[in-house]
Amino acid sequence: VGLADLRPDAPTAGLATCVELCAQAPAALTIPHGVAHGFYAVTDVTLTYMVDNYYDGAYSGGLHGMACS
Protein backbone atom coordinates (compact mmCIF):
# COMPACT_ATOMS: atom_id res chain seq x y z
CA VAL A 1 0.00 0.00 0.00
CA GLY A 2 1.45 3.36 -1.00
CA LEU A 3 0.60 6.24 1.32
CA ALA A 4 1.16 10.00 0.92
CA ASP A 5 0.19 12.51 3.60
CA LEU A 6 -1.64 15.41 1.96
CA ARG A 7 -2.77 17.02 5.23
CA PRO A 8 -1.13 20.48 5.31
CA ASP A 9 -1.07 20.81 9.11
CA ALA A 10 0.05 17.26 9.97
CA PRO A 11 3.55 16.66 11.35
CA THR A 12 4.01 14.14 8.52
CA ALA A 13 2.68 16.46 5.76
CA GLY A 14 4.31 15.77 2.41
CA LEU A 15 5.84 12.45 3.44
CA ALA A 16 5.20 9.19 1.60
CA THR A 17 5.79 5.55 2.47
CA CYS A 18 4.82 2.01 1.49
CA VAL A 19 3.47 -0.76 3.71
CA GLU A 20 3.59 -4.39 2.60
CA LEU A 21 0.63 -6.56 3.56
CA CYS A 22 0.74 -10.34 3.12
CA ALA A 23 -1.38 -13.42 3.74
CA GLN A 24 1.24 -14.95 6.05
CA ALA A 25 0.82 -12.10 8.53
CA PRO A 26 -2.75 -10.80 8.15
CA ALA A 27 -3.11 -7.19 9.22
CA ALA A 28 -5.37 -4.19 8.93
CA LEU A 29 -4.27 -0.70 7.98
CA THR A 30 -6.22 2.37 9.08
CA ILE A 31 -5.76 5.29 6.68
CA PRO A 32 -6.84 8.69 8.03
CA HIS A 33 -8.70 11.34 6.02
CA GLY A 34 -6.27 13.36 3.94
CA VAL A 35 -3.81 10.54 3.33
CA ALA A 36 -3.74 9.44 -0.31
CA HIS A 37 -3.36 5.71 -0.87
CA GLY A 38 -3.08 3.13 -3.59
CA PHE A 39 -2.86 -0.64 -3.77
CA TYR A 40 -0.77 -2.94 -5.96
CA ALA A 41 -1.21 -6.72 -5.80
CA VAL A 42 1.57 -9.04 -6.97
CA THR A 43 -0.68 -12.14 -6.66
CA ASP A 44 -4.41 -12.84 -6.82
CA VAL A 45 -5.91 -11.39 -3.65
CA THR A 46 -9.19 -10.56 -2.02
CA LEU A 47 -9.07 -7.07 -0.57
CA THR A 48 -11.59 -5.94 2.00
CA TYR A 49 -11.88 -2.18 1.87
CA MET A 50 -13.89 -0.58 4.68
CA VAL A 51 -14.93 3.06 4.35
CA ASP A 52 -16.84 5.56 6.45
CA ASN A 53 -18.88 7.09 3.63
CA TYR A 54 -20.27 6.42 0.16
CA TYR A 55 -17.94 6.66 -2.85
CA ASP A 56 -17.90 10.03 -4.59
CA GLY A 57 -15.93 10.18 -7.84
CA ALA A 58 -15.45 13.93 -7.37
CA TYR A 59 -12.85 13.09 -4.73
CA SER A 60 -10.94 10.57 -6.85
CA GLY A 61 -7.69 11.57 -8.42
CA GLY A 62 -4.10 10.62 -8.75
CA LEU A 63 -0.62 11.61 -7.70
CA HIS A 64 2.23 11.85 -10.15
CA GLY A 65 5.79 10.94 -9.30
CA MET A 66 5.26 9.25 -5.93
CA ALA A 67 7.73 6.40 -5.47
CA CYS A 68 8.19 4.09 -2.54
CA SER A 69 11.68 3.51 -1.29
CSV table of N, CA and C in Angstrom, one decimal:
chain,number,residue,atom,x,y,z
A,1,VAL,N,0.9,-1.2,0.0
A,1,VAL,CA,0.0,0.0,0.0
A,1,VAL,C,0.9,1.2,0.0
A,2,GLY,N,0.7,2.1,-1.0
A,2,GLY,CA,1.4,3.4,-1.0
A,2,GLY,C,0.6,4.4,-0.3
A,3,LEU,N,1.3,5.2,0.5
A,3,LEU,CA,0.6,6.2,1.3
A,3,LEU,C,1.3,7.6,1.2
A,4,ALA,N,0.6,8.7,1.0
A,4,ALA,CA,1.2,10.0,0.9
A,4,ALA,C,0.3,10.9,1.8
A,5,ASP,N,0.9,11.6,2.7
A,5,ASP,CA,0.2,12.5,3.6
A,5,ASP,C,0.0,13.9,2.9
A,6,LEU,N,-1.3,14.2,2.6
A,6,LEU,CA,-1.6,15.4,2.0
A,6,LEU,C,-2.2,16.4,2.9
A,7,ARG,N,-2.2,16.1,4.2
A,7,ARG,CA,-2.8,17.0,5.2
A,7,ARG,C,-1.8,18.1,5.5
A,8,PRO,N,-2.1,19.4,5.2
A,8,PRO,CA,-1.1,20.5,5.3
A,8,PRO,C,-0.6,20.7,6.7
A,9,ASP,N,-1.5,20.5,7.7
A,9,ASP,CA,-1.1,20.8,9.1
A,9,ASP,C,-0.6,19.6,9.9
A,10,ALA,N,-0.4,18.5,9.3
A,10,ALA,CA,0.1,17.3,10.0
A,10,ALA,C,1.6,17.3,10.1
A,11,PRO,N,2.1,16.7,11.2
A,11,PRO,CA,3.5,16.7,11.4
A,11,PRO,C,4.2,15.8,10.2
A,12,THR,N,3.5,15.0,9.6
A,12,THR,CA,4.0,14.1,8.5
A,12,THR,C,3.6,14.6,7.1
A,13,ALA,N,3.1,15.9,7.0
A,13,ALA,CA,2.7,16.5,5.8
A,13,ALA,C,3.8,16.4,4.7
A,14,GLY,N,3.4,15.9,3.5
A,14,GLY,CA,4.3,15.8,2.4
A,14,GLY,C,5.1,14.5,2.4
A,15,LEU,N,5.1,13.7,3.4
A,15,LEU,CA,5.8,12.5,3.4
A,15,LEU,C,5.1,11.3,2.8
A,16,ALA,N,5.8,10.4,2.2
A,16,ALA,CA,5.2,9.2,1.6
A,16,ALA,C,5.9,7.9,2.1
A,17,THR,N,5.2,6.8,2.1
A,17,THR,CA,5.8,5.5,2.5
A,17,THR,C,5.0,4.4,1.8
A,18,CYS,N,5.5,3.2,1.9
A,18,CYS,CA,4.8,2.0,1.5
A,18,CYS,C,4.8,1.0,2.6
A,19,VAL,N,3.7,0.3,2.7
A,19,VAL,CA,3.5,-0.8,3.7
A,19,VAL,C,3.1,-2.0,3.0
A,20,GLU,N,3.9,-3.1,3.2
A,20,GLU,CA,3.6,-4.4,2.6
A,20,GLU,C,2.7,-5.2,3.5
A,21,LEU,N,1.6,-5.7,2.9
A,21,LEU,CA,0.6,-6.6,3.6
A,21,LEU,C,0.7,-7.9,2.9
A,22,CYS,N,0.6,-9.0,3.7
A,22,CYS,CA,0.7,-10.3,3.1
A,22,CYS,C,-0.2,-11.3,3.9
A,23,ALA,N,-0.5,-12.4,3.2
A,23,ALA,CA,-1.4,-13.4,3.7
A,23,ALA,C,-0.8,-14.1,4.9
A,24,GLN,N,0.6,-14.2,5.0
A,24,GLN,CA,1.2,-15.0,6.0
A,24,GLN,C,1.2,-14.2,7.4
A,25,ALA,N,0.9,-12.9,7.3
A,25,ALA,CA,0.8,-12.1,8.5
A,25,ALA,C,-0.3,-11.1,8.3
A,26,PRO,N,-1.6,-11.7,8.4
A,26,PRO,CA,-2.8,-10.8,8.1
A,26,PRO,C,-2.8,-9.6,9.1
A,27,ALA,N,-3.1,-8.4,8.5
A,27,ALA,CA,-3.1,-7.2,9.2
A,27,ALA,C,-4.1,-6.3,8.6
A,28,ALA,N,-4.5,-5.2,9.4
A,28,ALA,CA,-5.4,-4.2,8.9
A,28,ALA,C,-4.6,-2.9,8.9
A,29,LEU,N,-4.9,-2.0,8.1
A,29,LEU,CA,-4.3,-0.7,8.0
A,29,LEU,C,-5.4,0.4,8.0
A,30,THR,N,-5.3,1.3,9.0
A,30,THR,CA,-6.2,2.4,9.1
A,30,THR,C,-5.6,3.6,8.4
A,31,ILE,N,-6.3,4.1,7.4
A,31,ILE,CA,-5.8,5.3,6.7
A,31,ILE,C,-6.6,6.5,7.0
A,32,PRO,N,-6.0,7.5,7.6
A,32,PRO,CA,-6.8,8.7,8.0
A,32,PRO,C,-7.3,9.6,6.8
A,33,HIS,N,-8.3,10.4,7.0
A,33,HIS,CA,-8.7,11.3,6.0
A,33,HIS,C,-7.5,12.2,5.7
A,34,GLY,N,-7.3,12.5,4.4
A,34,GLY,CA,-6.3,13.4,3.9
A,34,GLY,C,-5.0,12.6,3.6
A,35,VAL,N,-5.0,11.3,3.7
A,35,VAL,CA,-3.8,10.5,3.3
A,35,VAL,C,-4.2,9.8,2.1
A,36,ALA,N,-3.5,10.1,1.0
A,36,ALA,CA,-3.7,9.4,-0.3
A,36,ALA,C,-3.2,8.0,-0.2
A,37,HIS,N,-3.8,7.1,-0.9
A,37,HIS,CA,-3.4,5.7,-0.9
A,37,HIS,C,-3.7,5.0,-2.2
A,38,GLY,N,-2.9,4.0,-2.4
A,38,GLY,CA,-3.1,3.1,-3.6
A,38,GLY,C,-2.6,1.7,-3.3
A,39,PHE,N,-3.2,0.8,-4.0
A,39,PHE,CA,-2.9,-0.6,-3.8
A,39,PHE,C,-2.3,-1.3,-5.0
A,40,TYR,N,-1.3,-2.2,-4.9
A,40,TYR,CA,-0.8,-2.9,-6.0
A,40,TYR,C,-0.6,-4.4,-5.5
A,41,ALA,N,-1.3,-5.3,-6.2
A,41,ALA,CA,-1.2,-6.7,-5.8
A,41,ALA,C,-0.3,-7.5,-6.7
A,42,VAL,N,0.6,-8.3,-6.2
A,42,VAL,CA,1.6,-9.0,-7.0
A,42,VAL,C,1.1,-10.5,-7.2
A,43,THR,N,0.0,-10.8,-6.5
A,43,THR,CA,-0.7,-12.1,-6.7
A,43,THR,C,-2.2,-11.9,-6.6
A,44,ASP,N,-3.0,-12.9,-6.9
A,44,ASP,CA,-4.4,-12.8,-6.8
A,44,ASP,C,-4.8,-12.7,-5.3
A,45,VAL,N,-5.6,-11.7,-5.0
A,45,VAL,CA,-5.9,-11.4,-3.6
A,45,VAL,C,-7.4,-11.0,-3.5
A,46,THR,N,-7.9,-11.1,-2.4
A,46,THR,CA,-9.2,-10.6,-2.0
A,46,THR,C,-8.9,-9.4,-1.0
A,47,LEU,N,-9.3,-8.2,-1.4
A,47,LEU,CA,-9.1,-7.1,-0.6
A,47,LEU,C,-10.4,-6.6,0.0
A,48,THR,N,-10.4,-6.5,1.3
A,48,THR,CA,-11.6,-5.9,2.0
A,48,THR,C,-11.3,-4.5,2.3
A,49,TYR,N,-12.1,-3.6,1.8
A,49,TYR,CA,-11.9,-2.2,1.9
A,49,TYR,C,-13.1,-1.6,2.6
A,50,MET,N,-12.8,-1.2,3.9
A,50,MET,CA,-13.9,-0.6,4.7
A,50,MET,C,-13.8,0.9,4.6
A,51,VAL,N,-14.9,1.6,4.5
A,51,VAL,CA,-14.9,3.1,4.3
A,51,VAL,C,-16.0,3.6,5.3
A,52,ASP,N,-15.9,4.9,5.5
A,52,ASP,CA,-16.8,5.6,6.5
A,52,ASP,C,-17.9,6.4,5.7
A,53,ASN,N,-17.9,6.3,4.4
A,53,ASN,CA,-18.9,7.1,3.6
A,53,ASN,C,-19.0,6.5,2.3
A,54,TYR,N,-20.0,6.9,1.5
A,54,TYR,CA,-20.3,6.4,0.2
A,54,TYR,C,-19.2,7.0,-0.8
A,55,TYR,N,-18.9,6.2,-1.8
A,55,TYR,CA,-17.9,6.7,-2.8
A,55,TYR,C,-18.5,7.9,-3.6
A,56,ASP,N,-17.6,8.8,-3.8
A,56,ASP,CA,-17.9,10.0,-4.6
A,56,ASP,C,-16.7,10.3,-5.6
A,57,GLY,N,-17.0,10.0,-6.8
A,57,GLY,CA,-15.9,10.2,-7.8
A,57,GLY,C,-15.3,11.6,-7.9
A,58,ALA,N,-16.0,12.6,-7.4
A,58,ALA,CA,-15.5,13.9,-7.4
A,58,ALA,C,-14.2,14.0,-6.5
A,59,TYR,N,-14.0,13.1,-5.6
A,59,TYR,CA,-12.8,13.1,-4.7
A,59,TYR,C,-11.8,12.1,-5.2
A,60,SER,N,-12.0,11.5,-6.3
A,60,SER,CA,-10.9,10.6,-6.8
A,60,SER,C,-9.9,11.4,-7.7
A,61,GLY,N,-8.7,10.9,-7.7
A,61,GLY,CA,-7.7,11.6,-8.4
A,61,GLY,C,-6.4,10.7,-8.4
A,62,GLY,N,-5.4,11.3,-8.7
A,62,GLY,CA,-4.1,10.6,-8.8
A,62,GLY,C,-3.0,11.5,-8.4
A,63,LEU,N,-1.9,10.9,-8.0
A,63,LEU,CA,-0.6,11.6,-7.7
A,63,LEU,C,0.4,11.2,-8.7
A,64,HIS,N,1.2,12.1,-9.2
A,64,HIS,CA,2.2,11.9,-10.1
A,64,HIS,C,3.6,11.9,-9.5
A,65,GLY,N,4.4,10.9,-9.8
A,65,GLY,CA,5.8,10.9,-9.3
A,65,GLY,C,6.0,10.4,-7.9
A,66,MET,N,5.0,9.8,-7.3
A,66,MET,CA,5.3,9.2,-5.9
A,66,MET,C,5.9,7.9,-6.1
A,67,ALA,N,7.0,7.7,-5.4
A,67,ALA,CA,7.7,6.4,-5.5
A,67,ALA,C,8.0,5.9,-4.1
A,68,CYS,N,7.9,4.7,-3.8
A,68,CYS,CA,8.2,4.1,-2.5
A,68,CYS,C,9.7,3.7,-2.5
A,69,SER,N,10.3,3.9,-1.4
A,69,SER,CA,11.7,3.5,-1.3
A,69,SER,C,11.9,2.8,0.0
